[in-house]
Coordinates of N, CA, C and O and ligand atoms in Angstrom, one line a residue:
M896 N -1.7 -26.6 -5.4 CA -1.6 -25.2 -5.6 C -2.5 -24.7 -6.7 O -2.5 -25.4 -7.8
N897 N -3.2 -23.6 -6.6 CA -4.0 -23.1 -7.7 C -3.3 -21.9 -8.5 O -2.5 -21.3 -7.9
F898 N -3.8 -21.8 -9.7 CA -3.3 -20.7 -10.5 C -4.2 -19.5 -10.1 O -5.4 -19.6 -9.9
K899 N -3.5 -18.3 -9.9 CA -4.2 -17.1 -9.6 C -3.8 -16.0 -10.5 O -2.7 -16.0 -11.1
T900 N -4.6 -14.9 -10.4 CA -4.2 -13.7 -11.2 C -3.6 -12.7 -10.2 O -4.3 -12.4 -9.1
C901 N -2.5 -12.2 -10.4 CA -1.8 -11.3 -9.5 C -2.7 -10.0 -9.4 O -3.0 -9.5 -10.5
I902 N -2.9 -9.5 -8.2 CA -3.8 -8.4 -8.1 C -3.0 -7.1 -8.4 O -3.6 -6.0 -8.5
R903 N -1.7 -7.2 -8.5 CA -0.9 -6.0 -8.8 C -0.6 -5.9 -10.4 O -0.8 -4.8 -10.9
C904 N -0.2 -7.0 -11.0 CA 0.1 -6.8 -12.5 C -0.8 -7.6 -13.4 O -0.7 -7.5 -14.6
G905 N -1.6 -8.5 -12.8 CA -2.5 -9.2 -13.6 C -2.0 -10.5 -14.3 O -2.7 -11.2 -15.0
C906 N -0.7 -10.9 -14.0 CA -0.2 -12.1 -14.6 C -0.7 -13.3 -13.8 O -1.1 -13.2 -12.7
F907 N -0.6 -14.5 -14.4 CA -1.0 -15.7 -13.8 C 0.2 -16.3 -13.0 O 1.4 -16.2 -13.5
F908 N 0.0 -16.8 -11.9 CA 1.1 -17.4 -11.1 C 0.5 -18.5 -10.2 O -0.8 -18.5 -10.0
S909 N 1.3 -19.3 -9.7 CA 0.8 -20.3 -8.8 C 1.4 -20.2 -7.4 O 2.6 -20.4 -7.3
S910 N 0.6 -19.8 -6.5 CA 1.1 -19.6 -5.1 C -0.1 -19.4 -4.2 O -1.3 -19.3 -4.7
D911 N 0.1 -19.3 -3.0 CA -1.0 -19.0 -2.1 C -1.1 -17.6 -1.7 O -2.0 -17.1 -1.0
D912 N -0.2 -16.8 -2.3 CA -0.2 -15.3 -2.1 C -1.2 -14.6 -3.0 O -1.7 -15.2 -4.0
L913 N -1.5 -13.4 -2.8 CA -2.3 -12.6 -3.6 C -1.6 -11.9 -4.8 O -2.2 -11.5 -5.8
I914 N -0.3 -11.8 -4.6 CA 0.5 -11.2 -5.7 C 1.6 -12.1 -6.1 O 2.1 -13.0 -5.3
C915 N 2.1 -12.0 -7.4 CA 3.1 -12.9 -7.9 C 4.5 -12.5 -7.3 O 4.7 -11.5 -6.7
P916 N 5.4 -13.4 -7.5 CA 6.8 -13.2 -6.9 C 7.5 -11.9 -7.3 O 8.1 -11.3 -6.5
N917 N 7.3 -11.6 -8.6 CA 7.9 -10.3 -9.1 C 7.3 -9.1 -8.4 O 8.1 -8.2 -8.0
C918 N 6.0 -9.1 -8.2 CA 5.4 -8.0 -7.5 C 5.6 -8.0 -6.1 O 5.6 -6.9 -5.4
K919 N 6.0 -9.1 -5.5 CA 6.3 -9.1 -4.1 C 7.5 -8.2 -3.8 O 7.5 -7.5 -2.8
T920 N 8.5 -8.3 -4.7 CA 9.7 -7.5 -4.6 C 9.3 -6.0 -4.7 O 9.7 -5.2 -3.9
K921 N 8.4 -5.7 -5.7 CA 8.0 -4.4 -6.0 C 7.2 -3.8 -4.8 O 7.3 -2.7 -4.4
D922 N 6.4 -4.7 -4.2 CA 5.6 -4.3 -3.1 C 6.5 -3.9 -1.9 O 6.2 -2.9 -1.2
E923 N 7.6 -4.7 -1.7 CA 8.5 -4.3 -0.6 C 9.1 -3.0 -0.8 O 9.3 -2.2 0.1
I924 N 9.5 -2.7 -2.1 CA 10.1 -1.4 -2.4 C 9.1 -0.3 -2.1 O 9.4 0.8 -1.6
D925 N 7.9 -0.5 -2.6 CA 6.8 0.5 -2.4 C 6.6 0.8 -0.9 O 6.4 1.9 -0.4
K926 N 6.5 -0.3 -0.1 CA 6.3 -0.2 1.3 C 7.4 0.6 2.0 O 7.2 1.4 2.9
D927 N 8.6 0.3 1.5 CA 9.8 1.0 2.1 C 9.7 2.5 1.7 O 10.0 3.3 2.6
S928 N 9.3 2.8 0.5 CA 9.2 4.2 0.1 C 8.2 4.9 0.9 O 8.4 6.0 1.4
L929 N 7.1 4.2 1.2 CA 6.0 4.8 2.0 C 6.4 5.0 3.4 O 6.2 6.1 4.0
K930 N 7.1 4.0 4.0 CA 7.5 4.1 5.3 C 8.6 5.2 5.5 O 8.6 6.0 6.5
R931 N 9.5 5.3 4.5 CA 10.5 6.3 4.6 C 9.9 7.7 4.4 O 10.3 8.6 5.1
F932 N 8.9 7.8 3.6 CA 8.2 9.1 3.4 C 7.5 9.5 4.7 O 7.6 10.6 5.2
L933 N 6.9 8.5 5.4 CA 6.1 8.8 6.6 C 7.0 9.2 7.8 O 6.7 9.9 8.6
A934 N 8.2 8.6 7.7 CA 9.2 8.8 8.8 C 9.8 10.2 8.7 O 10.2 10.8 9.7
N935 N 9.8 10.8 7.5 CA 10.5 12.0 7.3 C 9.6 13.2 7.0 O 10.1 14.3 6.8
N936 N 8.3 13.0 6.9 CA 7.4 14.0 6.5 C 6.1 14.0 7.4 O 5.8 13.0 8.0
D937 N 5.4 15.1 7.4 CA 4.1 15.1 8.0 C 3.2 14.2 7.2 O 3.3 14.2 5.9
I938 N 2.3 13.5 7.8 CA 1.4 12.6 7.1 C 0.3 13.5 6.5 O -0.4 14.2 7.1
P939 N 0.2 13.4 5.1 CA -0.9 14.1 4.4 C -2.3 13.6 4.9 O -2.4 12.5 5.4
N940 N -3.3 14.4 4.8 CA -4.6 14.0 5.4 C -5.5 13.2 4.4 O -6.6 12.9 4.7
N941 N -4.9 12.9 3.2 CA -5.7 12.0 2.4 C -4.8 11.1 1.5 O -3.6 11.4 1.4
Y942 N -5.4 10.0 1.0 CA -4.6 9.0 0.3 C -4.0 9.6 -1.0 O -2.9 9.2 -1.4
E943 N -4.8 10.5 -1.6 CA -4.3 11.0 -2.9 C -3.0 11.8 -2.7 O -2.1 11.6 -3.5
S944 N -3.0 12.6 -1.7 CA -1.7 13.4 -1.4 C -0.6 12.5 -1.1 O 0.5 12.6 -1.5
L945 N -0.9 11.5 -0.3 CA 0.1 10.5 0.2 C 0.7 9.8 -1.0 O 1.9 9.6 -1.1
S946 N -0.2 9.4 -2.0 CA 0.3 8.8 -3.2 C 1.2 9.7 -4.0 O 2.3 9.3 -4.4
Y947 N 0.7 10.9 -4.2 CA 1.4 11.9 -5.0 C 2.8 12.2 -4.4 O 3.8 12.2 -5.1
L948 N 2.8 12.4 -3.1 CA 4.1 12.8 -2.4 C 5.1 11.6 -2.2 O 6.3 11.8 -2.3
S949 N 4.5 10.5 -2.0 CA 5.4 9.3 -1.8 C 5.8 8.6 -3.1 O 6.8 7.8 -3.1
G950 N 5.1 8.8 -4.2 CA 5.4 8.2 -5.4 C 4.9 6.8 -5.5 O 5.1 6.0 -6.4
V951 N 4.1 6.4 -4.5 CA 3.5 5.0 -4.5 C 2.0 5.2 -5.1 O 1.3 6.1 -4.6
S952 N 1.7 4.3 -6.0 CA 0.3 4.5 -6.6 C -0.8 4.3 -5.6 O -0.7 3.5 -4.6
L953 N -1.9 5.0 -5.9 CA -3.0 5.0 -5.0 C -3.6 3.6 -4.8 O -4.0 3.2 -3.7
K954 N -3.6 2.8 -5.9 CA -4.1 1.5 -5.9 C -3.3 0.6 -4.9 O -3.8 -0.1 -4.1
N955 N -1.9 0.8 -4.9 CA -1.1 0.0 -4.0 C -1.2 0.5 -2.6 O -1.3 -0.3 -1.6
I956 N -1.4 1.8 -2.4 CA -1.6 2.4 -1.0 C -2.8 1.8 -0.4 O -2.9 1.3 0.7
N957 N -3.9 1.8 -1.2 CA -5.2 1.3 -0.7 C -5.0 -0.2 -0.3 O -5.6 -0.6 0.7
R958 N -4.3 -0.9 -1.1 CA -4.1 -2.3 -0.8 C -3.2 -2.5 0.5 O -3.6 -3.3 1.4
F959 N -2.2 -1.7 0.6 CA -1.3 -1.8 1.8 C -2.1 -1.4 3.1 O -1.9 -2.0 4.1
M960 N -3.1 -0.5 2.9 CA -3.9 0.0 4.1 C -4.7 -1.2 4.7 O -5.1 -1.1 5.8
E961 N -5.0 -2.2 3.9 CA -5.8 -3.3 4.4 C -4.9 -4.3 5.1 O -5.4 -5.3 5.7
T962 N -3.6 -4.1 5.1 CA -2.7 -5.0 5.9 C -2.5 -4.5 7.3 O -2.6 -3.3 7.6
K963 N -2.2 -5.4 8.1 CA -1.9 -5.1 9.5 C -0.8 -4.1 9.7 O -0.8 -3.2 10.6
E964 N 0.2 -4.2 8.8 CA 1.4 -3.4 8.9 C 1.0 -1.9 8.9 O 1.7 -1.1 9.5
F965 N 0.0 -1.5 8.1 CA -0.4 -0.1 7.9 C -1.7 0.2 8.6 O -2.2 1.3 8.4
S966 N -2.1 -0.6 9.5 CA -3.5 -0.4 10.1 C -3.5 0.9 11.0 O -4.5 1.6 11.0
S967 N -2.4 1.2 11.6 CA -2.4 2.5 12.4 C -2.4 3.7 11.6 O -3.0 4.7 11.9
L968 N -1.8 3.6 10.4 CA -1.8 4.7 9.5 C -3.2 4.9 8.9 O -3.7 6.0 8.8
K969 N -3.8 3.8 8.6 CA -5.2 3.8 8.1 C -6.1 4.5 9.1 O -6.9 5.4 8.8
D970 N -6.0 4.1 10.4 CA -6.8 4.7 11.4 C -6.6 6.2 11.5 O -7.5 7.0 11.7
F971 N -5.3 6.6 11.4 CA -5.0 8.0 11.5 C -5.6 8.7 10.4 O -6.2 9.8 10.6
L972 N -5.5 8.2 9.2 CA -6.1 8.9 8.0 C -7.6 9.0 8.1 O -8.2 10.0 7.7
N973 N -8.2 7.9 8.6 CA -9.7 7.9 8.7 C -10.1 9.0 9.7 O -11.1 9.7 9.5
R974 N -9.3 9.1 10.8 CA -9.7 10.2 11.8 C -9.5 11.5 11.2 O -10.3 12.4 11.4
Q975 N -8.4 11.7 10.4 CA -8.2 13.0 9.7 C -9.4 13.4 8.8 O -9.8 14.5 8.8
N976 N -9.8 12.4 8.1 CA -10.9 12.6 7.1 C -12.2 13.0 7.8 O -13.0 13.7 7.3
L977 N -12.4 12.4 9.0 CA -13.6 12.7 9.8 C -13.6 14.2 10.2 O -14.7 14.8 10.4
N978 N -12.4 14.7 10.4 CA -12.3 16.1 10.9 C -12.4 17.1 9.8 O -12.3 18.3 10.1
L979 N -12.3 16.7 8.6 CA -12.3 17.7 7.5 C -13.6 18.4 7.3 O -14.7 17.9 7.6
Ligands
ZN1991 ZN1 2.4 -9.4 -10.3

């Protein structure tokens, strides 16, 4: 196993993941917040509003958007932005 720098907090850890075990928990909480927000509100048409309204940092939202889990949301927002 290699030592890596966590892309969320910058600490060193050894794992095959991109984020350290501490941040993994935080990521799950952020994803839950994001999903709960999306389930109960209209989807804002940009990431900045989504970050502001859901309380999840833009940096983390951008990272989540690259995962399969949020790919349909990413597609939706991309379409919205094309229409602006
Ligand atoms: Zn971390």
